[in-house]
Short mmCIF file of N, CA and C in Angstrom, two decimals:
data_model
loop_
_atom_site.label_atom_id
_atom_site.label_comp_id
_atom_site.label_asym_id
_atom_site.label_seq_id
_atom_site.Cartn_x
_atom_site.Cartn_y
_atom_site.Cartn_z
N MET S 1 -9.60 9.70 0.27
CA MET S 1 -9.71 8.35 -0.27
C MET S 1 -8.45 7.53 0.04
N GLY S 2 -7.31 8.20 -0.02
CA GLY S 2 -6.06 7.50 0.28
C GLY S 2 -6.04 6.96 1.70
N THR S 3 -6.56 7.74 2.62
CA THR S 3 -6.60 7.31 4.02
C THR S 3 -7.53 6.12 4.21
N ILE S 4 -8.64 6.13 3.51
CA ILE S 4 -9.58 5.00 3.60
C ILE S 4 -8.90 3.71 3.15
N PHE S 5 -8.17 3.79 2.05
CA PHE S 5 -7.48 2.59 1.57
C PHE S 5 -6.27 2.26 2.45
N GLY S 6 -5.72 3.25 3.13
CA GLY S 6 -4.68 2.99 4.12
C GLY S 6 -5.23 2.16 5.27
N TRP S 7 -6.43 2.51 5.72
CA TRP S 7 -7.10 1.72 6.76
C TRP S 7 -7.32 0.29 6.26
N GLY S 8 -7.81 0.18 5.03
CA GLY S 8 -8.04 -1.16 4.46
C GLY S 8 -6.77 -1.98 4.40
N SER S 9 -5.69 -1.33 4.04
CA SER S 9 -4.40 -2.02 3.98
C SER S 9 -3.96 -2.48 5.37
N ASN S 10 -4.12 -1.62 6.36
CA ASN S 10 -3.77 -1.98 7.74
C ASN S 10 -4.55 -3.20 8.21
N PHE S 11 -5.84 -3.19 7.97
CA PHE S 11 -6.66 -4.30 8.46
C PHE S 11 -6.46 -5.57 7.64
N CYS S 12 -6.10 -5.43 6.37
CA CYS S 12 -5.77 -6.61 5.57
C CYS S 12 -4.51 -7.28 6.11
N VAL S 13 -3.51 -6.48 6.47
CA VAL S 13 -2.29 -7.03 7.06
C VAL S 13 -2.60 -7.70 8.39
N LYS S 14 -3.40 -7.05 9.22
CA LYS S 14 -3.77 -7.64 10.52
C LYS S 14 -4.50 -8.96 10.32
N PHE S 15 -5.37 -9.03 9.31
CA PHE S 15 -6.11 -10.25 9.02
C PHE S 15 -5.16 -11.39 8.65
N PHE S 16 -4.26 -11.14 7.70
CA PHE S 16 -3.33 -12.19 7.29
C PHE S 16 -2.35 -12.55 8.40
N LYS S 17 -1.99 -11.57 9.20
CA LYS S 17 -1.11 -11.85 10.34
C LYS S 17 -1.80 -12.80 11.31
N SER S 18 -3.08 -12.58 11.57
CA SER S 18 -3.81 -13.48 12.48
C SER S 18 -3.93 -14.88 11.89
N ILE S 19 -4.10 -14.97 10.58
CA ILE S 19 -4.18 -16.29 9.94
C ILE S 19 -2.85 -17.03 10.04
N PHE S 20 -1.74 -16.35 9.72
CA PHE S 20 -0.44 -17.00 9.74
C PHE S 20 0.06 -17.27 11.16
N GLU S 21 -0.47 -16.56 12.14
CA GLU S 21 -0.05 -16.80 13.53
C GLU S 21 -1.02 -17.69 14.30
N LYS S 22 -2.16 -18.03 13.68
CA LYS S 22 -3.15 -18.86 14.37
C LYS S 22 -2.58 -20.22 14.75
N ARG S 23 -1.86 -20.82 13.84
CA ARG S 23 -1.19 -22.09 14.12
C ARG S 23 0.29 -21.89 13.91
N PRO S 24 1.11 -22.30 14.86
CA PRO S 24 2.56 -22.14 14.69
C PRO S 24 3.09 -23.08 13.61
N LEU S 25 3.36 -22.51 12.45
CA LEU S 25 3.88 -23.29 11.33
C LEU S 25 5.35 -22.96 11.12
N PRO S 26 6.12 -23.91 10.64
CA PRO S 26 7.51 -23.60 10.29
C PRO S 26 7.55 -22.53 9.19
N ILE S 27 8.62 -21.77 9.17
CA ILE S 27 8.73 -20.66 8.22
C ILE S 27 8.63 -21.13 6.78
N TYR S 28 9.16 -22.32 6.47
CA TYR S 28 9.12 -22.79 5.09
C TYR S 28 7.69 -23.12 4.65
N VAL S 29 6.81 -23.49 5.59
CA VAL S 29 5.41 -23.74 5.24
C VAL S 29 4.69 -22.41 5.01
N LYS S 30 4.97 -21.43 5.88
CA LYS S 30 4.37 -20.11 5.70
C LYS S 30 4.78 -19.49 4.37
N THR S 31 6.07 -19.56 4.05
CA THR S 31 6.53 -18.97 2.80
C THR S 31 6.01 -19.74 1.59
N LEU S 32 5.82 -21.05 1.73
CA LEU S 32 5.24 -21.84 0.65
C LEU S 32 3.81 -21.40 0.38
N ILE S 33 3.02 -21.29 1.44
CA ILE S 33 1.62 -20.85 1.29
C ILE S 33 1.58 -19.43 0.72
N GLY S 34 2.40 -18.54 1.29
CA GLY S 34 2.46 -17.18 0.79
C GLY S 34 2.91 -17.11 -0.66
N GLY S 35 3.90 -17.92 -1.01
CA GLY S 35 4.41 -17.94 -2.38
C GLY S 35 3.38 -18.41 -3.39
N ILE S 36 2.61 -19.41 -3.00
CA ILE S 36 1.55 -19.90 -3.90
C ILE S 36 0.50 -18.81 -4.11
N LEU S 37 0.08 -18.18 -3.01
CA LEU S 37 -0.91 -17.10 -3.13
C LEU S 37 -0.37 -15.94 -3.97
N LEU S 38 0.89 -15.55 -3.73
CA LEU S 38 1.49 -14.47 -4.51
C LEU S 38 1.63 -14.86 -5.99
N GLY S 39 1.96 -16.11 -6.24
CA GLY S 39 2.08 -16.58 -7.63
C GLY S 39 0.76 -16.53 -8.37
N VAL S 40 -0.32 -16.90 -7.70
CA VAL S 40 -1.64 -16.85 -8.32
C VAL S 40 -2.02 -15.40 -8.64
N ILE S 41 -1.79 -14.51 -7.69
CA ILE S 41 -2.10 -13.10 -7.91
C ILE S 41 -1.25 -12.55 -9.06
N ALA S 42 0.04 -12.86 -9.07
CA ALA S 42 0.94 -12.35 -10.10
C ALA S 42 0.61 -12.92 -11.48
N PHE S 43 0.11 -14.15 -11.53
CA PHE S 43 -0.25 -14.75 -12.80
C PHE S 43 -1.41 -14.00 -13.44
N TYR S 44 -2.43 -13.69 -12.65
CA TYR S 44 -3.62 -13.03 -13.19
C TYR S 44 -3.47 -11.51 -13.29
N PHE S 45 -2.65 -10.92 -12.44
CA PHE S 45 -2.44 -9.47 -12.44
C PHE S 45 -0.94 -9.18 -12.39
N PRO S 46 -0.25 -9.30 -13.52
CA PRO S 46 1.21 -9.15 -13.53
C PRO S 46 1.70 -7.78 -13.04
N LEU S 47 0.88 -6.75 -13.14
CA LEU S 47 1.31 -5.43 -12.65
C LEU S 47 1.51 -5.40 -11.14
N THR S 48 0.97 -6.38 -10.42
CA THR S 48 1.08 -6.40 -8.96
C THR S 48 2.39 -7.03 -8.48
N ARG S 49 3.21 -7.53 -9.40
CA ARG S 49 4.46 -8.18 -8.99
C ARG S 49 5.48 -7.16 -8.50
N TYR S 50 6.39 -7.64 -7.72
CA TYR S 50 7.56 -6.88 -7.26
C TYR S 50 7.15 -5.69 -6.39
N PHE S 51 8.07 -4.77 -6.24
CA PHE S 51 7.84 -3.62 -5.36
C PHE S 51 6.80 -2.67 -5.92
N GLY S 52 6.80 -2.43 -7.21
CA GLY S 52 5.80 -1.56 -7.79
C GLY S 52 6.34 -0.36 -8.53
N HIS S 53 7.63 -0.02 -8.38
CA HIS S 53 8.12 1.19 -9.04
C HIS S 53 8.08 1.07 -10.56
N HIS S 54 8.31 -0.13 -11.11
CA HIS S 54 8.17 -0.31 -12.55
C HIS S 54 6.70 -0.43 -12.93
N GLY S 55 5.92 -0.96 -12.02
CA GLY S 55 4.48 -1.09 -12.27
C GLY S 55 3.78 0.24 -12.38
N ILE S 56 4.27 1.24 -11.65
CA ILE S 56 3.67 2.57 -11.74
C ILE S 56 3.82 3.11 -13.16
N ASN S 57 4.99 2.90 -13.75
CA ASN S 57 5.18 3.31 -15.15
C ASN S 57 4.22 2.56 -16.07
N GLY S 58 4.00 1.28 -15.79
CA GLY S 58 3.05 0.49 -16.57
C GLY S 58 1.62 0.99 -16.43
N LEU S 59 1.27 1.37 -15.21
CA LEU S 59 -0.06 1.94 -14.98
C LEU S 59 -0.26 3.22 -15.78
N LEU S 60 0.74 4.09 -15.72
CA LEU S 60 0.63 5.39 -16.37
C LEU S 60 0.70 5.28 -17.90
N ALA S 61 1.41 4.29 -18.40
CA ALA S 61 1.56 4.13 -19.85
C ALA S 61 0.32 3.50 -20.49
N GLY S 62 -0.39 2.67 -19.73
CA GLY S 62 -1.53 1.95 -20.29
C GLY S 62 -2.82 2.71 -20.12
N THR S 63 -3.79 2.28 -20.89
CA THR S 63 -5.15 2.80 -20.72
C THR S 63 -5.99 1.64 -20.19
N LEU S 64 -6.01 1.52 -18.88
CA LEU S 64 -6.68 0.40 -18.22
C LEU S 64 -8.11 0.79 -17.87
N SER S 65 -8.99 -0.19 -17.92
CA SER S 65 -10.39 0.06 -17.59
C SER S 65 -10.53 0.28 -16.09
N LEU S 66 -11.63 0.89 -15.71
CA LEU S 66 -11.90 1.16 -14.30
C LEU S 66 -12.00 -0.13 -13.49
N SER S 67 -12.65 -1.14 -14.04
CA SER S 67 -12.78 -2.40 -13.30
C SER S 67 -11.42 -3.09 -13.13
N LEU S 68 -10.56 -3.00 -14.14
CA LEU S 68 -9.23 -3.59 -14.01
C LEU S 68 -8.40 -2.83 -12.98
N LEU S 69 -8.53 -1.50 -12.95
CA LEU S 69 -7.81 -0.71 -11.95
C LEU S 69 -8.26 -1.07 -10.53
N PHE S 70 -9.56 -1.27 -10.33
CA PHE S 70 -10.05 -1.68 -9.01
C PHE S 70 -9.50 -3.06 -8.64
N ALA S 71 -9.46 -3.98 -9.60
CA ALA S 71 -8.91 -5.32 -9.33
C ALA S 71 -7.43 -5.24 -8.98
N ILE S 72 -6.67 -4.45 -9.74
CA ILE S 72 -5.24 -4.28 -9.46
C ILE S 72 -5.05 -3.68 -8.07
N LEU S 73 -5.85 -2.69 -7.72
CA LEU S 73 -5.78 -2.06 -6.40
C LEU S 73 -6.01 -3.09 -5.29
N ALA S 74 -7.07 -3.86 -5.40
CA ALA S 74 -7.41 -4.84 -4.37
C ALA S 74 -6.33 -5.93 -4.26
N PHE S 75 -5.90 -6.44 -5.40
CA PHE S 75 -4.94 -7.54 -5.36
C PHE S 75 -3.53 -7.08 -4.98
N LYS S 76 -3.19 -5.83 -5.24
CA LYS S 76 -1.90 -5.32 -4.78
C LYS S 76 -1.90 -5.20 -3.25
N ILE S 77 -3.00 -4.74 -2.69
CA ILE S 77 -3.11 -4.68 -1.22
C ILE S 77 -3.01 -6.08 -0.63
N LEU S 78 -3.67 -7.04 -1.25
CA LEU S 78 -3.57 -8.44 -0.80
C LEU S 78 -2.13 -8.94 -0.92
N ALA S 79 -1.48 -8.65 -2.03
CA ALA S 79 -0.10 -9.12 -2.24
C ALA S 79 0.85 -8.51 -1.21
N ILE S 80 0.69 -7.23 -0.91
CA ILE S 80 1.53 -6.59 0.11
C ILE S 80 1.31 -7.28 1.45
N SER S 81 0.06 -7.52 1.79
CA SER S 81 -0.28 -8.13 3.08
C SER S 81 0.28 -9.54 3.19
N ILE S 82 0.16 -10.31 2.13
CA ILE S 82 0.67 -11.68 2.14
C ILE S 82 2.20 -11.67 2.25
N THR S 83 2.85 -10.80 1.50
CA THR S 83 4.32 -10.72 1.53
C THR S 83 4.81 -10.39 2.94
N VAL S 84 4.22 -9.38 3.54
CA VAL S 84 4.68 -8.91 4.85
C VAL S 84 4.41 -9.93 5.95
N THR S 85 3.34 -10.71 5.84
CA THR S 85 2.95 -11.60 6.95
C THR S 85 3.39 -13.05 6.79
N SER S 86 3.74 -13.48 5.57
CA SER S 86 4.04 -14.90 5.38
C SER S 86 5.53 -15.22 5.43
N GLY S 87 6.35 -14.24 5.74
CA GLY S 87 7.78 -14.51 5.90
C GLY S 87 8.63 -14.15 4.70
N TRP S 88 8.03 -13.63 3.65
CA TRP S 88 8.81 -13.21 2.49
C TRP S 88 9.46 -11.88 2.78
N ARG S 89 10.60 -11.66 2.15
CA ARG S 89 11.27 -10.37 2.29
C ARG S 89 10.57 -9.38 1.38
N GLY S 90 10.38 -8.23 1.89
CA GLY S 90 9.76 -7.18 1.09
C GLY S 90 9.23 -6.11 2.01
N GLY S 91 9.18 -4.94 1.50
CA GLY S 91 8.68 -3.83 2.28
C GLY S 91 7.30 -3.45 1.82
N PHE S 92 6.90 -2.28 2.25
CA PHE S 92 5.56 -1.84 1.88
C PHE S 92 5.51 -0.38 1.48
N ILE S 93 6.59 0.35 1.58
CA ILE S 93 6.54 1.77 1.25
C ILE S 93 6.36 1.99 -0.25
N ILE S 94 7.23 1.45 -1.07
CA ILE S 94 7.09 1.60 -2.52
C ILE S 94 5.83 0.88 -3.03
N PRO S 95 5.51 -0.32 -2.53
CA PRO S 95 4.24 -0.92 -2.94
C PRO S 95 3.02 -0.06 -2.57
N LEU S 96 3.09 0.63 -1.44
CA LEU S 96 1.98 1.54 -1.09
C LEU S 96 1.93 2.73 -2.05
N PHE S 97 3.07 3.16 -2.54
CA PHE S 97 3.07 4.20 -3.57
C PHE S 97 2.35 3.70 -4.82
N PHE S 98 2.58 2.42 -5.17
CA PHE S 98 1.88 1.83 -6.31
C PHE S 98 0.37 1.84 -6.07
N VAL S 99 -0.04 1.46 -4.86
CA VAL S 99 -1.47 1.47 -4.51
C VAL S 99 -2.02 2.89 -4.65
N GLY S 100 -1.27 3.87 -4.16
CA GLY S 100 -1.70 5.27 -4.27
C GLY S 100 -1.83 5.72 -5.71
N ALA S 101 -0.88 5.31 -6.56
CA ALA S 101 -0.94 5.67 -7.98
C ALA S 101 -2.18 5.04 -8.64
N THR S 102 -2.46 3.80 -8.28
CA THR S 102 -3.64 3.14 -8.83
C THR S 102 -4.91 3.85 -8.37
N LEU S 103 -4.97 4.20 -7.10
CA LEU S 103 -6.14 4.92 -6.59
C LEU S 103 -6.28 6.28 -7.26
N GLY S 104 -5.18 6.98 -7.47
CA GLY S 104 -5.23 8.26 -8.18
C GLY S 104 -5.78 8.12 -9.59
N LEU S 105 -5.39 7.06 -10.28
CA LEU S 105 -5.93 6.80 -11.62
C LEU S 105 -7.42 6.50 -11.56
N ILE S 106 -7.84 5.75 -10.56
CA ILE S 106 -9.26 5.45 -10.39
C ILE S 106 -10.05 6.75 -10.17
N LEU S 107 -9.53 7.61 -9.30
CA LEU S 107 -10.21 8.87 -9.04
C LEU S 107 -10.29 9.73 -10.29
N GLN S 108 -9.24 9.70 -11.10
CA GLN S 108 -9.26 10.49 -12.34
C GLN S 108 -10.26 9.91 -13.33
N HIS S 109 -10.44 8.58 -13.33
CA HIS S 109 -11.47 7.96 -14.17
C HIS S 109 -12.86 8.39 -13.71
N LEU S 110 -13.06 8.43 -12.39
CA LEU S 110 -14.37 8.78 -11.85
C LEU S 110 -14.67 10.27 -11.96
N PHE S 111 -13.63 11.09 -11.79
CA PHE S 111 -13.78 12.55 -11.84
C PHE S 111 -12.76 13.11 -12.83
N PRO S 112 -13.06 13.09 -14.11
CA PRO S 112 -12.06 13.48 -15.13
C PRO S 112 -11.54 14.91 -15.01
N ALA S 113 -12.22 15.76 -14.28
CA ALA S 113 -11.79 17.16 -14.17
C ALA S 113 -10.61 17.35 -13.21
N ILE S 114 -10.34 16.36 -12.36
CA ILE S 114 -9.26 16.55 -11.39
C ILE S 114 -7.91 16.39 -12.06
N ASN S 115 -6.91 17.02 -11.49
CA ASN S 115 -5.54 16.95 -11.99
C ASN S 115 -4.99 15.57 -11.67
N LEU S 116 -4.58 14.83 -12.69
CA LEU S 116 -4.12 13.46 -12.51
C LEU S 116 -2.88 13.38 -11.62
N THR S 117 -1.91 14.24 -11.85
CA THR S 117 -0.68 14.21 -11.06
C THR S 117 -0.98 14.50 -9.59
N LEU S 118 -1.80 15.48 -9.35
CA LEU S 118 -2.16 15.82 -7.97
C LEU S 118 -2.90 14.66 -7.30
N ALA S 119 -3.81 14.02 -8.02
CA ALA S 119 -4.55 12.89 -7.46
C ALA S 119 -3.62 11.74 -7.11
N ILE S 120 -2.71 11.42 -8.01
CA ILE S 120 -1.79 10.31 -7.78
C ILE S 120 -0.87 10.59 -6.60
N VAL S 121 -0.22 11.74 -6.60
CA VAL S 121 0.74 12.05 -5.54
C VAL S 121 0.03 12.19 -4.19
N SER S 122 -1.16 12.78 -4.17
CA SER S 122 -1.90 12.91 -2.91
C SER S 122 -2.33 11.56 -2.35
N CYS S 123 -2.78 10.68 -3.22
CA CYS S 123 -3.16 9.34 -2.76
C CYS S 123 -1.95 8.56 -2.27
N MET S 124 -0.83 8.69 -2.97
CA MET S 124 0.40 8.03 -2.52
C MET S 124 0.78 8.51 -1.12
N ALA S 125 0.70 9.82 -0.91
CA ALA S 125 1.08 10.40 0.38
C ALA S 125 0.13 9.97 1.49
N ALA S 126 -1.16 10.04 1.23
CA ALA S 126 -2.14 9.72 2.28
C ALA S 126 -2.06 8.25 2.69
N ILE S 127 -1.96 7.35 1.73
CA ILE S 127 -1.88 5.92 2.05
C ILE S 127 -0.61 5.62 2.83
N ASN S 128 0.51 6.11 2.35
CA ASN S 128 1.77 5.81 3.02
C ASN S 128 1.82 6.40 4.42
N ALA S 129 1.38 7.63 4.59
CA ALA S 129 1.41 8.25 5.92
C ALA S 129 0.42 7.57 6.87
N CYS S 130 -0.70 7.09 6.33
CA CYS S 130 -1.67 6.37 7.17
C CYS S 130 -1.09 5.07 7.69
N VAL S 131 -0.39 4.35 6.85
CA VAL S 131 0.16 3.05 7.25
C VAL S 131 1.42 3.21 8.09
N THR S 132 2.35 4.07 7.65
CA THR S 132 3.64 4.15 8.32
C THR S 132 3.69 5.20 9.42
N ARG S 133 2.73 6.10 9.43
CA ARG S 133 2.69 7.21 10.40
C ARG S 133 3.95 8.07 10.33
N THR S 134 4.35 8.36 9.12
CA THR S 134 5.54 9.19 8.90
C THR S 134 5.20 10.29 7.89
N PRO S 135 4.45 11.30 8.29
CA PRO S 135 4.00 12.30 7.32
C PRO S 135 5.13 13.16 6.75
N MET S 136 6.10 13.52 7.56
CA MET S 136 7.16 14.40 7.07
C MET S 136 8.08 13.67 6.10
N SER S 137 8.52 12.48 6.46
CA SER S 137 9.41 11.75 5.55
C SER S 137 8.67 11.33 4.28
N THR S 138 7.38 11.01 4.40
CA THR S 138 6.59 10.69 3.22
C THR S 138 6.53 11.89 2.28
N THR S 139 6.29 13.06 2.84
CA THR S 139 6.21 14.28 2.04
C THR S 139 7.52 14.57 1.33
N ILE S 140 8.61 14.50 2.06
CA ILE S 140 9.92 14.78 1.47
C ILE S 140 10.28 13.74 0.42
N LEU S 141 10.02 12.47 0.72
CA LEU S 141 10.33 11.39 -0.22
C LEU S 141 9.53 11.54 -1.51
N LEU S 142 8.24 11.79 -1.39
CA LEU S 142 7.41 11.92 -2.60
C LEU S 142 7.76 13.17 -3.40
N ALA S 143 8.02 14.27 -2.72
CA ALA S 143 8.40 15.49 -3.44
C ALA S 143 9.70 15.26 -4.22
N THR S 144 10.62 14.51 -3.62
CA THR S 144 11.91 14.24 -4.26
C THR S 144 11.76 13.23 -5.39
N LEU S 145 11.07 12.13 -5.14
CA LEU S 145 10.97 11.06 -6.14
C LEU S 145 10.11 11.45 -7.34
N THR S 146 9.04 12.20 -7.11
CA THR S 146 8.13 12.51 -8.21
C THR S 146 8.48 13.80 -8.92
N GLY S 147 9.21 14.68 -8.27
CA GLY S 147 9.50 15.97 -8.87
C GLY S 147 8.30 16.89 -8.89
N PHE S 148 7.26 16.51 -8.18
CA PHE S 148 6.05 17.33 -8.10
C PHE S 148 6.39 18.58 -7.30
N GLY S 149 6.31 19.73 -7.91
CA GLY S 149 6.81 20.96 -7.32
C GLY S 149 5.95 21.59 -6.24
N HIS S 150 4.74 21.09 -6.08
CA HIS S 150 3.83 21.69 -5.09
C HIS S 150 3.90 20.90 -3.79
N PHE S 151 4.67 21.41 -2.86
CA PHE S 151 4.96 20.74 -1.60
C PHE S 151 3.73 20.70 -0.68
N ILE S 152 2.94 21.75 -0.65
CA ILE S 152 1.82 21.88 0.29
C ILE S 152 0.75 20.80 0.09
N PRO S 153 0.31 20.49 -1.14
CA PRO S 153 -0.69 19.42 -1.28
C PRO S 153 -0.18 18.06 -0.80
N ILE S 154 1.12 17.79 -1.03
CA ILE S 154 1.67 16.51 -0.56
C ILE S 154 1.67 16.49 0.96
N LEU S 155 2.08 17.58 1.57
CA LEU S 155 2.10 17.67 3.03
C LEU S 155 0.69 17.55 3.60
N PHE S 156 -0.27 18.22 2.98
CA PHE S 156 -1.66 18.14 3.45
C PHE S 156 -2.19 16.71 3.36
N ALA S 157 -1.93 16.03 2.25
CA ALA S 157 -2.37 14.63 2.11
C ALA S 157 -1.68 13.73 3.12
N SER S 158 -0.38 13.96 3.35
CA SER S 158 0.35 13.16 4.33
C SER S 158 -0.20 13.38 5.74
N LEU S 159 -0.46 14.62 6.08
CA LEU S 159 -1.00 14.92 7.42
C LEU S 159 -2.41 14.37 7.59
N THR S 160 -3.20 14.42 6.52
CA THR S 160 -4.54 13.83 6.58
C THR S 160 -4.44 12.33 6.84
N GLY S 161 -3.58 11.65 6.11
CA GLY S 161 -3.38 10.22 6.33
C GLY S 161 -2.88 9.91 7.72
N TYR S 162 -1.99 10.74 8.21
CA TYR S 162 -1.42 10.54 9.55
C TYR S 162 -2.46 10.74 10.64
N PHE S 163 -3.18 11.85 10.60
CA PHE S 163 -4.12 12.16 11.67
C PHE S 163 -5.37 11.28 11.63
N LEU S 164 -5.71 10.75 10.47
CA LEU S 164 -6.88 9.88 10.38
C LEU S 164 -6.51 8.39 10.40
N ALA S 165 -5.25 8.09 10.66
CA ALA S 165 -4.78 6.70 10.70
C ALA S 165 -5.35 5.98 11.91
N PRO S 166 -5.53 4.66 11.79
CA PRO S 166 -5.97 3.90 12.96
C PRO S 166 -4.90 3.97 14.05
N ARG S 167 -5.31 3.91 15.26
CA ARG S 167 -4.38 4.02 16.39
C ARG S 167 -3.75 2.68 16.75
N ILE S 168 -3.90 1.71 15.87
CA ILE S 168 -3.28 0.40 16.05
C ILE S 168 -1.93 0.46 15.34
N PRO S 169 -0.82 0.26 16.06
CA PRO S 169 0.50 0.33 15.41
C PRO S 169 0.64 -0.73 14.34
N PHE S 170 1.25 -0.34 13.24
CA PHE S 170 1.46 -1.25 12.11
C PHE S 170 2.89 -1.77 12.07
N ILE S 171 3.83 -0.90 12.34
CA ILE S 171 5.24 -1.26 12.29
C ILE S 171 5.70 -1.63 13.70
N SER S 172 6.50 -2.69 13.82
CA SER S 172 6.88 -3.19 15.14
C SER S 172 7.60 -2.14 15.97
N SER S 173 8.39 -1.27 15.36
CA SER S 173 9.08 -0.24 16.15
C SER S 173 8.09 0.76 16.74
N GLN S 174 6.95 0.96 16.10
CA GLN S 174 5.91 1.82 16.66
C GLN S 174 5.27 1.16 17.87
N MET S 175 5.16 -0.15 17.86
CA MET S 175 4.57 -0.86 19.00
C MET S 175 5.45 -0.71 20.23
N GLU S 176 6.76 -0.79 20.05
CA GLU S 176 7.67 -0.68 21.18
C GLU S 176 7.58 0.71 21.82
N LYS S 177 7.47 1.73 21.00
CA LYS S 177 7.38 3.10 21.52
C LYS S 177 6.10 3.30 22.30
N GLU S 178 5.00 2.74 21.83
CA GLU S 178 3.73 2.95 22.49
C GLU S 178 3.59 2.13 23.78
N GLN S 179 4.34 1.05 23.90
CA GLN S 179 4.25 0.23 25.10
C GLN S 179 5.07 0.82 26.24
N LYS S 180 6.03 1.68 25.95
CA LYS S 180 6.90 2.24 26.98
C LYS S 180 6.22 3.31 27.75
#
């Protein structure tokens, strides 16, 4: 599931990139449009603001409905895409971890018998490795940040995300390597 949403995230970024590059606009116009869109999303879904590391704690502390979790998931992916493509400063690794945590919570709502920690960490790993194509660093980073002691499931989820990732480069440094 994490890989599927990784694909969705990749194509959402490509979509917004094509919109912002369709007409050559000055950077201040792009950031204005992006800022307005981000402000609307943040107003209605405050958990989607910022990088997401504090939001993950908010997700885990609250008892959110399944429909609200799906909305947060969709709008966080939109917010990441708008941030990355409209000229705002911001990354996508920690926000993708937030998306993975949200997806893990959704899966636990749908299948209550699964281990919540395993679902969250596996979704975080698969989404991040699918988008960034960095399965080893994703595995090491998640094992270190989460303290989740089972290294093999994180590695398996990362490798699944990596091998099932779209072959369209997402990060500009990946594009340079593939063109050479």
